[in-house]
Amino acid sequence: MSKLENSKVSRRDALKLFGVGSAGLIIGATGLNRANEKVSGLFGANRAEAEEILPFYGKHQQGIITPAQDFIYLASFNLETKDIQEVKNLFKEWTKASLAMSEGKEIGNTSPLLSSPPDDTGEAIGLNPMKISFTFGVGPQFFEDLSIQHKKPSSLKNLPYFPGDDLKEEWNDGSIVVQVCANDQQVAFHGIRNLIRIGRGTVSLKWIQHGFQRSAKSDPSGSTPRNLMGFKDGTGNPDVKNDQLMNEQVWVQNGDGPNWLTGGSYLIARRIKIRVEEWDRSALKDQEHTFGRHRISGAPIGEKDEFTNLDLKKKDINGQPMIPRDSHTALAHGDGKMRILRRSYSYTDGLDNQTGKIDAGLLFVSFQRDPLKQFVPMQNRLAQMDKLNEYIVHNGSAIFACFPGVKKGSYIGEGLI
Ligand SMILES: C=CC1=C(C)c2cc3[nH]c(cc4nc(cc5[nH]c(cc1n2)c(C)c5CCC(=O)O)C(CCC(=O)O)=C4C)c(C)c3C=C
Ligand SMILES: [Fe+2]
């Protein structure tokens, strides 16, 4: 993870970010003054705005090990062309626009003619970038559309139908995915909306889902967010600061598949509806046995601390497993060797006209090095006997291979097309 993602942006980081290299500036007292001028020139009087920037360029794409921002828009696109050059041009345009929006700048011509529509849709003018991130990937269909099947990684296969799935075509698959996350919903929407606008003619939207979690303002301590079932969700995630673990479980490694994907990751999205009304009527004990964790602390059943290691062998006074075998945590954990990085958000989408109940749930998003070894066996276990299945139904499913990071002067997906 880059320094910028980890900590607040220093003056020097901000300068590097805007391409003011050490050759152009001596970082002494005078240099710092000039640095200040440069930064405040770009951001108005407030240097705090620089802290709201995630670097667009890097070894890996943003939005994967980036600590989850407050809001997400996840959009899947169909390709409307078979022409690789046209798709390449779009990827270049998306790269330019994403870079500008990451830095809180307007897209395109900032002094539009009165006689034509402005390039930028305008709703983010004057707003901070709010740690906006852009993550791009391609699904199995992309390779069919462009007749480049020979470049498709062998692990990029449409997910199997799992027991209990109630998948709706309007929430499945797609050729390209764009994940936009930010700490402000309007900034995030501006991000996805402008990419949709730029893509018109080359791609069309297949589905789009927004999501939210508690905001950083309502929980400045940054504790694990709770899902709509009231439980802390994310406790068992692997530590994103542990590079070795990320290389083992999240990043595609050299030799895993085609070179264009090395340093990337597979994104799996599942739109999972939660029967919140039924859940709200279940007893606390049942709720805790469903997850295998305590509701308030998030600790494994029988423990006090949220981050106590899971001990699935531990028995209660009746000799029964302390953490029920059919609990969500026990089944997802398995033998603990295969892990995934979850980056899920809650969603609410008004009324479900078929049931007359709230349409609410989890936009489950996970990143993994190999979906066939990680997500698929895990979801097979869950689909067969997870206690949670009484309260949830999966109605959307998609898989994408997300590109490695973008180098300065390059564009997203350059190694592929
Ligand atoms: C196949 C992958 C998973 C799906 C689908 C899934 C759905 C889902 N999960 C919750 C809520 C919780 N999940 C928790 C833990 C957990 N879940 C998965 C995987 C899937 N979840 C994993 C790998 C783990 C961690 C297991 C471990 O090794 O510890 C928890 C407990 C707290 C935590 O660790 O995050 C909760 C709560 C919902 C509501 C849901 C579908 C709607
Ligand atoms: Fe889970």
mmCIF file of C-alpha atoms in Angstrom, residues 84-266:
data_model
loop_
_atom_site.group_PDB
_atom_site.id
_atom_site.type_symbol
_atom_site.label_atom_id
_atom_site.label_comp_id
_atom_site.label_asym_id
_atom_site.label_seq_id
_atom_site.Cartn_x
_atom_site.Cartn_y
_atom_site.Cartn_z
ATOM 1 C CA ILE A 84 -10.402 -3.501 -30.136
ATOM 2 C CA GLN A 85 -9.093 -0.059 -31.107
ATOM 3 C CA GLU A 86 -12.355 1.543 -30.026
ATOM 4 C CA VAL A 87 -12.169 -0.201 -26.641
ATOM 5 C CA LYS A 88 -8.525 0.836 -26.293
ATOM 6 C CA ASN A 89 -9.519 4.457 -26.930
ATOM 7 C CA LEU A 90 -12.213 4.206 -24.288
ATOM 8 C CA PHE A 91 -9.734 2.785 -21.761
ATOM 9 C CA LYS A 92 -7.433 5.743 -22.492
ATOM 10 C CA GLU A 93 -10.280 8.229 -22.045
ATOM 11 C CA TRP A 94 -11.396 6.534 -18.821
ATOM 12 C CA THR A 95 -7.812 6.651 -17.539
ATOM 13 C CA LYS A 96 -7.556 10.394 -18.191
ATOM 14 C CA ALA A 97 -10.925 11.103 -16.590
ATOM 15 C CA SER A 98 -10.271 8.892 -13.545
ATOM 16 C CA LEU A 99 -6.890 10.521 -12.974
ATOM 17 C CA ALA A 100 -8.454 13.997 -13.098
ATOM 18 C CA MET A 101 -11.333 13.053 -10.784
ATOM 19 C CA SER A 102 -8.921 11.341 -8.342
ATOM 20 C CA GLU A 103 -7.191 14.707 -8.029
ATOM 21 C CA GLY A 104 -10.458 16.591 -7.639
ATOM 22 C CA LYS A 105 -10.196 18.225 -11.034
ATOM 23 C CA GLU A 106 -12.871 18.781 -13.628
ATOM 24 C CA ILE A 107 -12.824 16.545 -16.686
ATOM 25 C CA GLY A 108 -12.049 17.891 -20.151
ATOM 26 C CA ASN A 109 -12.397 21.532 -21.112
ATOM 27 C CA THR A 110 -12.918 23.571 -17.958
ATOM 28 C CA SER A 111 -14.131 26.622 -19.944
ATOM 29 C CA PRO A 112 -16.854 25.105 -22.105
ATOM 30 C CA LEU A 113 -18.428 27.018 -24.970
ATOM 31 C CA LEU A 114 -21.898 28.404 -24.330
ATOM 32 C CA SER A 115 -23.043 26.657 -27.496
ATOM 33 C CA SER A 116 -22.155 23.091 -26.425
ATOM 34 C CA PRO A 117 -22.682 20.818 -23.427
ATOM 35 C CA PRO A 118 -19.863 21.027 -20.863
ATOM 36 C CA ASP A 119 -17.505 18.007 -20.725
ATOM 37 C CA ASP A 120 -17.910 17.590 -16.990
ATOM 38 C CA THR A 121 -21.401 17.040 -15.587
ATOM 39 C CA GLY A 122 -20.571 19.539 -12.848
ATOM 40 C CA GLU A 123 -21.992 18.137 -9.615
ATOM 41 C CA ALA A 124 -18.523 17.757 -8.078
ATOM 42 C CA ILE A 125 -17.323 21.291 -8.873
ATOM 43 C CA GLY A 126 -15.851 22.782 -5.709
ATOM 44 C CA LEU A 127 -15.991 19.483 -3.822
ATOM 45 C CA ASN A 128 -13.009 17.672 -2.331
ATOM 46 C CA PRO A 129 -12.030 14.405 -4.053
ATOM 47 C CA MET A 130 -12.993 12.524 -0.858
ATOM 48 C CA LYS A 131 -10.559 9.652 -1.455
ATOM 49 C CA ILE A 132 -12.337 8.654 -4.643
ATOM 50 C CA SER A 133 -10.991 5.442 -6.150
ATOM 51 C CA PHE A 134 -11.536 3.794 -9.538
ATOM 52 C CA THR A 135 -11.084 0.063 -10.135
ATOM 53 C CA PHE A 136 -11.460 -1.532 -13.555
ATOM 54 C CA GLY A 137 -11.769 -5.130 -14.671
ATOM 55 C CA VAL A 138 -13.057 -7.396 -17.416
ATOM 56 C CA GLY A 139 -15.392 -10.393 -17.330
ATOM 57 C CA PRO A 140 -15.297 -13.641 -19.339
ATOM 58 C CA GLN A 141 -17.629 -12.107 -21.967
ATOM 59 C CA PHE A 142 -15.061 -9.398 -22.819
ATOM 60 C CA PHE A 143 -12.812 -12.014 -24.428
ATOM 61 C CA GLU A 144 -15.672 -13.464 -26.462
ATOM 62 C CA ASP A 145 -16.836 -10.006 -27.592
ATOM 63 C CA LEU A 146 -13.394 -9.087 -28.911
ATOM 64 C CA SER A 147 -12.460 -12.593 -30.116
ATOM 65 C CA ILE A 148 -9.408 -12.704 -27.877
ATOM 66 C CA GLN A 149 -10.256 -15.942 -26.048
ATOM 67 C CA HIS A 150 -6.559 -16.922 -26.093
ATOM 68 C CA LYS A 151 -5.868 -14.086 -23.633
ATOM 69 C CA LYS A 152 -8.487 -15.195 -21.117
ATOM 70 C CA PRO A 153 -7.098 -16.454 -17.790
ATOM 71 C CA SER A 154 -8.224 -20.014 -17.024
ATOM 72 C CA SER A 155 -9.632 -18.938 -13.640
ATOM 73 C CA LEU A 156 -11.894 -16.309 -15.236
ATOM 74 C CA LYS A 157 -14.997 -18.472 -15.639
ATOM 75 C CA ASN A 158 -18.586 -17.527 -14.934
ATOM 76 C CA LEU A 159 -19.380 -18.727 -11.431
ATOM 77 C CA PRO A 160 -21.377 -21.947 -11.117
ATOM 78 C CA TYR A 161 -24.986 -21.838 -9.979
ATOM 79 C CA PHE A 162 -24.881 -22.521 -6.222
ATOM 80 C CA PRO A 163 -27.735 -24.252 -4.349
ATOM 81 C CA GLY A 164 -30.340 -21.664 -3.304
ATOM 82 C CA ASP A 165 -29.252 -19.041 -5.840
ATOM 83 C CA ASP A 166 -32.131 -17.014 -7.277
ATOM 84 C CA LEU A 167 -30.096 -15.130 -9.861
ATOM 85 C CA LYS A 168 -31.761 -12.534 -12.050
ATOM 86 C CA GLU A 169 -30.241 -11.871 -15.443
ATOM 87 C CA GLU A 170 -30.478 -8.110 -14.839
ATOM 88 C CA TRP A 171 -28.021 -8.454 -11.924
ATOM 89 C CA ASN A 172 -25.534 -10.861 -13.506
ATOM 90 C CA ASP A 173 -22.220 -10.720 -15.353
ATOM 91 C CA GLY A 174 -21.143 -8.081 -17.880
ATOM 92 C CA SER A 175 -18.025 -7.497 -19.988
ATOM 93 C CA ILE A 176 -16.429 -4.666 -17.981
ATOM 94 C CA VAL A 177 -16.673 -3.659 -14.339
ATOM 95 C CA VAL A 178 -15.997 -0.253 -12.844
ATOM 96 C CA GLN A 179 -15.948 0.161 -9.079
ATOM 97 C CA VAL A 180 -16.046 3.747 -7.839
ATOM 98 C CA CYS A 181 -15.752 4.389 -4.093
ATOM 99 C CA ALA A 182 -15.542 7.688 -2.202
ATOM 100 C CA ASN A 183 -16.282 9.233 1.160
ATOM 101 C CA ASP A 184 -19.075 11.325 -0.352
ATOM 102 C CA GLN A 185 -21.971 9.889 -2.331
ATOM 103 C CA GLN A 186 -22.233 12.815 -4.720
ATOM 104 C CA VAL A 187 -18.520 12.639 -5.517
ATOM 105 C CA ALA A 188 -18.792 8.873 -6.095
ATOM 106 C CA PHE A 189 -21.852 9.294 -8.309
ATOM 107 C CA HIS A 190 -20.116 12.017 -10.295
ATOM 108 C CA GLY A 191 -17.275 9.543 -10.871
ATOM 109 C CA ILE A 192 -19.384 6.710 -12.244
ATOM 110 C CA ARG A 193 -21.777 9.004 -14.108
ATOM 111 C CA ASN A 194 -18.985 10.619 -16.083
ATOM 112 C CA LEU A 195 -17.424 7.275 -16.985
ATOM 113 C CA ILE A 196 -20.834 6.100 -18.208
ATOM 114 C CA ARG A 197 -21.160 9.306 -20.240
ATOM 115 C CA ILE A 198 -17.688 8.949 -21.779
ATOM 116 C CA GLY A 199 -18.392 5.297 -22.625
ATOM 117 C CA ARG A 200 -21.636 5.956 -24.501
ATOM 118 C CA GLY A 201 -21.572 4.249 -27.909
ATOM 119 C CA THR A 202 -18.744 1.889 -26.984
ATOM 120 C CA VAL A 203 -20.287 0.364 -23.861
ATOM 121 C CA SER A 204 -23.750 0.292 -22.334
ATOM 122 C CA LEU A 205 -24.645 -0.121 -18.715
ATOM 123 C CA LYS A 206 -25.777 -3.656 -17.818
ATOM 124 C CA TRP A 207 -26.362 -3.126 -14.116
ATOM 125 C CA ILE A 208 -25.349 -0.653 -11.455
ATOM 126 C CA GLN A 209 -25.597 -1.010 -7.678
ATOM 127 C CA HIS A 210 -24.794 1.577 -5.080
ATOM 128 C CA GLY A 211 -23.853 0.803 -1.499
ATOM 129 C CA PHE A 212 -23.013 2.453 1.774
ATOM 130 C CA GLN A 213 -21.569 1.809 5.182
ATOM 131 C CA ARG A 214 -21.488 3.902 8.313
ATOM 132 C CA SER A 215 -19.548 7.036 7.570
ATOM 133 C CA ALA A 216 -16.128 7.869 8.934
ATOM 134 C CA LYS A 217 -17.766 10.873 10.647
ATOM 135 C CA SER A 218 -20.189 8.724 12.645
ATOM 136 C CA ASP A 219 -17.353 6.410 13.716
ATOM 137 C CA PRO A 220 -14.087 8.365 13.838
ATOM 138 C CA SER A 221 -12.413 5.426 15.615
ATOM 139 C CA GLY A 222 -12.762 3.420 12.387
ATOM 140 C CA SER A 223 -14.006 0.276 14.114
ATOM 141 C CA THR A 224 -15.328 -2.606 11.991
ATOM 142 C CA PRO A 225 -18.536 -1.481 10.265
ATOM 143 C CA ARG A 226 -21.832 -3.263 10.980
ATOM 144 C CA ASN A 227 -24.030 -4.734 8.277
ATOM 145 C CA LEU A 228 -27.841 -4.375 8.127
ATOM 146 C CA MET A 229 -28.161 -7.423 10.408
ATOM 147 C CA GLY A 230 -26.438 -5.460 13.171
ATOM 148 C CA PHE A 231 -23.191 -7.509 13.200
ATOM 149 C CA LYS A 232 -19.646 -6.325 12.687
ATOM 150 C CA ASP A 233 -18.711 -7.367 9.164
ATOM 151 C CA GLY A 234 -15.075 -7.594 8.087
ATOM 152 C CA THR A 235 -13.402 -8.769 11.300
ATOM 153 C CA GLY A 236 -11.914 -11.926 9.750
ATOM 154 C CA ASN A 237 -10.453 -10.136 6.732
ATOM 155 C CA PRO A 238 -6.734 -10.675 6.071
ATOM 156 C CA ASP A 239 -4.517 -7.765 7.081
ATOM 157 C CA VAL A 240 -4.042 -5.531 4.019
ATOM 158 C CA LYS A 241 -0.789 -4.177 5.468
ATOM 159 C CA ASN A 242 0.747 -7.644 5.345
ATOM 160 C CA ASP A 243 2.343 -7.713 1.868
ATOM 161 C CA GLN A 244 3.156 -11.406 2.027
ATOM 162 C CA LEU A 245 -0.442 -12.280 2.865
ATOM 163 C CA MET A 246 -1.745 -10.008 0.111
ATOM 164 C CA ASN A 247 0.577 -11.720 -2.374
ATOM 165 C CA GLU A 248 -0.631 -15.125 -1.180
ATOM 166 C CA GLN A 249 -4.352 -14.389 -1.145
ATOM 167 C CA VAL A 250 -5.201 -11.260 -3.159
ATOM 168 C CA TRP A 251 -2.719 -10.356 -5.901
ATOM 169 C CA VAL A 252 -2.316 -12.491 -8.999
ATOM 170 C CA GLN A 253 1.330 -13.576 -9.095
ATOM 171 C CA ASN A 254 3.753 -14.010 -11.941
ATOM 172 C CA GLY A 255 3.100 -17.446 -13.440
ATOM 173 C CA ASP A 256 -0.493 -17.716 -12.138
ATOM 174 C CA GLY A 257 -1.866 -16.878 -15.570
ATOM 175 C CA PRO A 258 -1.307 -14.443 -18.438
ATOM 176 C CA ASN A 259 1.238 -11.684 -17.747
ATOM 177 C CA TRP A 260 -1.287 -8.901 -18.294
ATOM 178 C CA LEU A 261 -2.990 -9.865 -15.014
ATOM 179 C CA THR A 262 0.098 -10.091 -12.775
ATOM 180 C CA GLY A 263 -0.420 -7.609 -9.934
ATOM 181 C CA GLY A 264 -4.172 -7.603 -10.517
ATOM 182 C CA SER A 265 -6.899 -9.460 -8.667
ATOM 183 C CA TYR A 266 -10.230 -11.190 -9.297
#
